[in-house]
Structure formats: structure tokens, C-alpha cells
Amino acid sequence: VMAGRGADAAAASAIGSALPGPGKAEIAGSSMTVWIQPSGWLVIRPRGPEGALAKALASATGDTVAVVDQGHGRSVLQISGSHAADVLAKGSRVDLHARAFPPGSAATTSIDHMTVTIVKVDASTFDLVLPGNFSEAFVDWLRMASAEFGYEIGSPA
């Protein structure tokens, strides 16, 4: 979602939550809005009918907000547990320590040559947003990075 000049309020109304600022994410239930650039946010919701979210956001905002559906181009993976930050730190230059990266924080970085947006959901859970065509390779990296701690792979909720 990209808001035109002075249209942040229209974007917030359409999204239905406060718009996070730089380095932040707004998490409400299964919905997440991540700041990606000035007047630009990535809105993530559970998968629904194809194009439904983009269509709903576009119709709610009119001409003041640009909406682009990236549902087919992005994957969201989740890593959690007491060593989740340690695993991600193996590939990221972002300081994921709780003092520097509390819940609701977001950062886009490169991990294993892939662009990944890291969102801290709670004290031990991170959502990872990345290009969908890299998700299998990224899971392979996660397996290697998690090996010393052990891991379980779950299915989506």
C-alpha cells in the first residue's frame, strides 16, 4: 500500500489499524502491517480468495492510495523458540537482541543472499517475509542454521 501526499489517514482507515512508522510493524491477530518506506506499508493477512485483499483495500481508499497485490510473490515463514534470534543472527546483520529489537520491530536485511523482512511478533517468534521463489532455499538455510539447536518444522496454522 502506497499512500499519496496527505493520504496516510485514508490508508490507515482502509487497513483498519494504526500505520507503523520506520522499523515497526503493527500486529493485530492474524493481520500484520509492516512499514517498508515513507508512506508505504506491506499488509499481510491470511490467504483468502485471489486478489480479495488488494481489491478491498483499493475500493476503500479510492485514488489516494496505490495498492499492489503481491500475494503470489511473497512467502511468510515463522521461526520461534528460545534460540530463534540466535539462528537468524547467523545470517543477518540486524541486532536482534531484545533491547534493540523488541516485539513489533521490523527490518529488511539480506540473509544468505536473499532479501528478508524480519518482524518480531513476540519475545521468541519472528515472521520472515521473503520472495516466494526463494522460500525453499531459505528453509534449507534455516535447517542448517538451526542444526546446533535442533528444530521442528510445523505446518501453517
Coordinates of C-alpha atoms in Angstrom, one line a residue:
V1 CA 0.0 0.0 0.0
M2 CA 1.5 3.4 -1.1
A3 CA -0.3 6.5 0.2
G4 CA -0.2 9.7 -1.8
R5 CA 0.6 13.0 -0.3
G6 CA -1.7 13.5 2.8
A7 CA -3.4 10.2 2.3
D8 CA -1.9 8.3 5.3
A9 CA -5.3 8.6 7.2
A10 CA -7.1 7.0 4.2
A11 CA -4.6 4.2 4.2
A12 CA -5.0 3.6 7.9
S13 CA -8.7 3.6 7.6
A14 CA -8.7 1.1 4.8
I15 CA -6.1 -1.2 6.5
G16 CA -8.1 -0.9 9.8
S17 CA -5.1 -0.4 12.1
A18 CA -2.6 2.2 13.0
L19 CA 0.1 2.6 10.5
P20 CA 3.5 1.7 11.9
G21 CA 6.5 4.0 11.5
P22 CA 10.0 3.2 10.4
G23 CA 11.4 -0.1 11.7
K24 CA 8.0 -1.1 13.1
A25 CA 5.1 -3.5 12.4
E26 CA 1.5 -3.3 13.7
I27 CA 0.3 -6.8 14.6
A28 CA -3.4 -7.5 15.3
G29 CA -4.5 -11.1 15.5
S30 CA -3.6 -12.7 12.2
S31 CA -3.1 -9.4 10.4
M32 CA 0.2 -7.5 10.1
T33 CA 1.1 -4.2 8.6
V34 CA 4.8 -3.5 8.2
W35 CA 6.4 -0.1 7.4
I36 CA 8.6 -0.5 4.3
Q37 CA 9.2 3.1 3.2
P38 CA 7.8 6.5 3.8
S39 CA 4.0 6.3 3.1
G40 CA 4.4 2.7 2.2
W41 CA 3.3 -0.5 4.0
L42 CA 3.2 -4.2 3.4
V43 CA -0.2 -5.6 4.6
I44 CA -0.2 -9.3 5.4
R45 CA -3.3 -11.2 6.1
P46 CA -4.2 -15.0 6.0
R47 CA -4.7 -16.2 2.4
G48 CA -8.1 -15.6 1.1
P49 CA -9.6 -15.6 -2.4
E50 CA -7.1 -14.4 -5.0
G51 CA -6.9 -10.7 -5.1
A52 CA -9.5 -10.1 -2.5
L53 CA -7.4 -8.1 0.0
A54 CA -6.0 -5.8 -2.7
K55 CA -9.4 -5.3 -4.2
A56 CA -10.9 -4.5 -0.7
L57 CA -8.1 -2.1 0.1
A58 CA -8.3 -0.4 -3.3
S59 CA -12.0 0.1 -3.1
A60 CA -11.8 1.5 0.4
T61 CA -9.2 4.1 -0.4
G62 CA -10.1 5.3 -3.9
D63 CA -7.5 7.3 -5.9
T64 CA -5.4 8.4 -2.9
V65 CA -3.7 5.1 -2.2
A66 CA -2.0 2.7 -4.6
V67 CA -2.5 -0.9 -3.9
V68 CA -0.4 -3.7 -5.5
D69 CA -1.2 -7.4 -4.8
Q70 CA 2.0 -9.3 -4.1
G71 CA 0.3 -12.4 -2.7
H72 CA 1.8 -14.6 -5.4
G73 CA 5.3 -13.2 -5.0
R74 CA 5.8 -13.4 -1.2
S75 CA 6.0 -16.1 1.4
V76 CA 5.8 -15.7 5.1
L77 CA 7.7 -18.2 7.3
Q78 CA 7.7 -18.2 11.0
I79 CA 10.6 -19.2 13.4
S80 CA 10.1 -19.4 17.1
G81 CA 11.7 -20.7 20.2
S82 CA 14.4 -19.7 22.7
H83 CA 17.1 -19.8 20.0
A84 CA 15.2 -18.2 17.1
A85 CA 17.2 -14.9 17.4
D86 CA 20.4 -16.9 17.6
V87 CA 19.6 -18.8 14.4
L88 CA 18.7 -15.6 12.5
A89 CA 21.8 -13.8 13.8
K90 CA 23.9 -16.3 11.9
G91 CA 22.8 -14.8 8.6
S92 CA 21.6 -11.3 9.5
R93 CA 23.5 -8.1 10.3
V94 CA 20.4 -6.8 12.3
D95 CA 20.8 -6.7 16.0
L96 CA 18.0 -9.0 17.1
H97 CA 18.7 -8.7 20.9
A98 CA 15.5 -7.9 22.8
R99 CA 16.8 -4.5 23.9
A100 CA 17.5 -3.5 20.3
F101 CA 14.7 -5.4 18.5
P102 CA 11.6 -5.7 20.8
P103 CA 8.2 -7.1 19.7
G104 CA 6.7 -5.0 16.9
S105 CA 10.1 -4.3 15.3
A106 CA 10.7 -4.9 11.6
A107 CA 13.8 -4.7 9.4
T108 CA 14.6 -5.7 5.9
T109 CA 18.0 -7.4 5.5
S110 CA 19.9 -9.9 3.4
I111 CA 20.2 -13.5 4.7
D112 CA 22.1 -16.0 2.6
H113 CA 21.9 -13.6 -0.4
M114 CA 18.1 -13.3 0.0
T115 CA 16.2 -10.2 0.9
V116 CA 14.1 -11.0 4.0
T117 CA 11.9 -8.7 6.1
I118 CA 12.1 -9.8 9.7
V119 CA 9.2 -8.9 12.0
K120 CA 9.4 -9.7 15.7
V121 CA 6.0 -11.0 16.7
D122 CA 6.6 -11.7 20.4
A123 CA 9.6 -12.4 22.7
S124 CA 10.6 -15.6 20.8
T125 CA 8.7 -15.5 17.5
F126 CA 9.8 -13.9 14.2
D127 CA 7.8 -13.7 10.9
L128 CA 10.1 -13.8 7.9
V129 CA 8.7 -12.3 4.6
L130 CA 10.7 -13.1 1.5
P131 CA 10.2 -13.7 -2.2
G132 CA 8.2 -16.8 -2.6
N133 CA 10.5 -18.4 -5.2
F134 CA 13.3 -18.3 -2.5
S135 CA 11.3 -19.9 0.3
E136 CA 12.5 -23.5 -0.3
A137 CA 16.2 -22.3 -0.4
F138 CA 15.6 -20.2 2.7
V139 CA 14.1 -23.2 4.6
D140 CA 17.3 -25.1 3.7
W141 CA 19.4 -22.3 5.1
L142 CA 17.2 -22.3 8.3
R143 CA 17.7 -26.0 8.7
M144 CA 21.5 -25.6 8.5
A145 CA 21.5 -22.6 10.8
S146 CA 19.2 -24.4 13.3
A147 CA 21.1 -27.7 13.4
E148 CA 23.0 -27.0 16.6
F149 CA 19.9 -26.1 18.5
G150 CA 17.5 -28.7 16.9
Y151 CA 14.3 -27.8 15.2
E152 CA 10.9 -28.9 14.2
I153 CA 9.1 -27.9 11.0
G154 CA 5.4 -27.3 11.5
S155 CA 2.6 -26.6 9.1
P156 CA 0.8 -23.3 8.8
A157 CA -1.9 -22.6 11.4

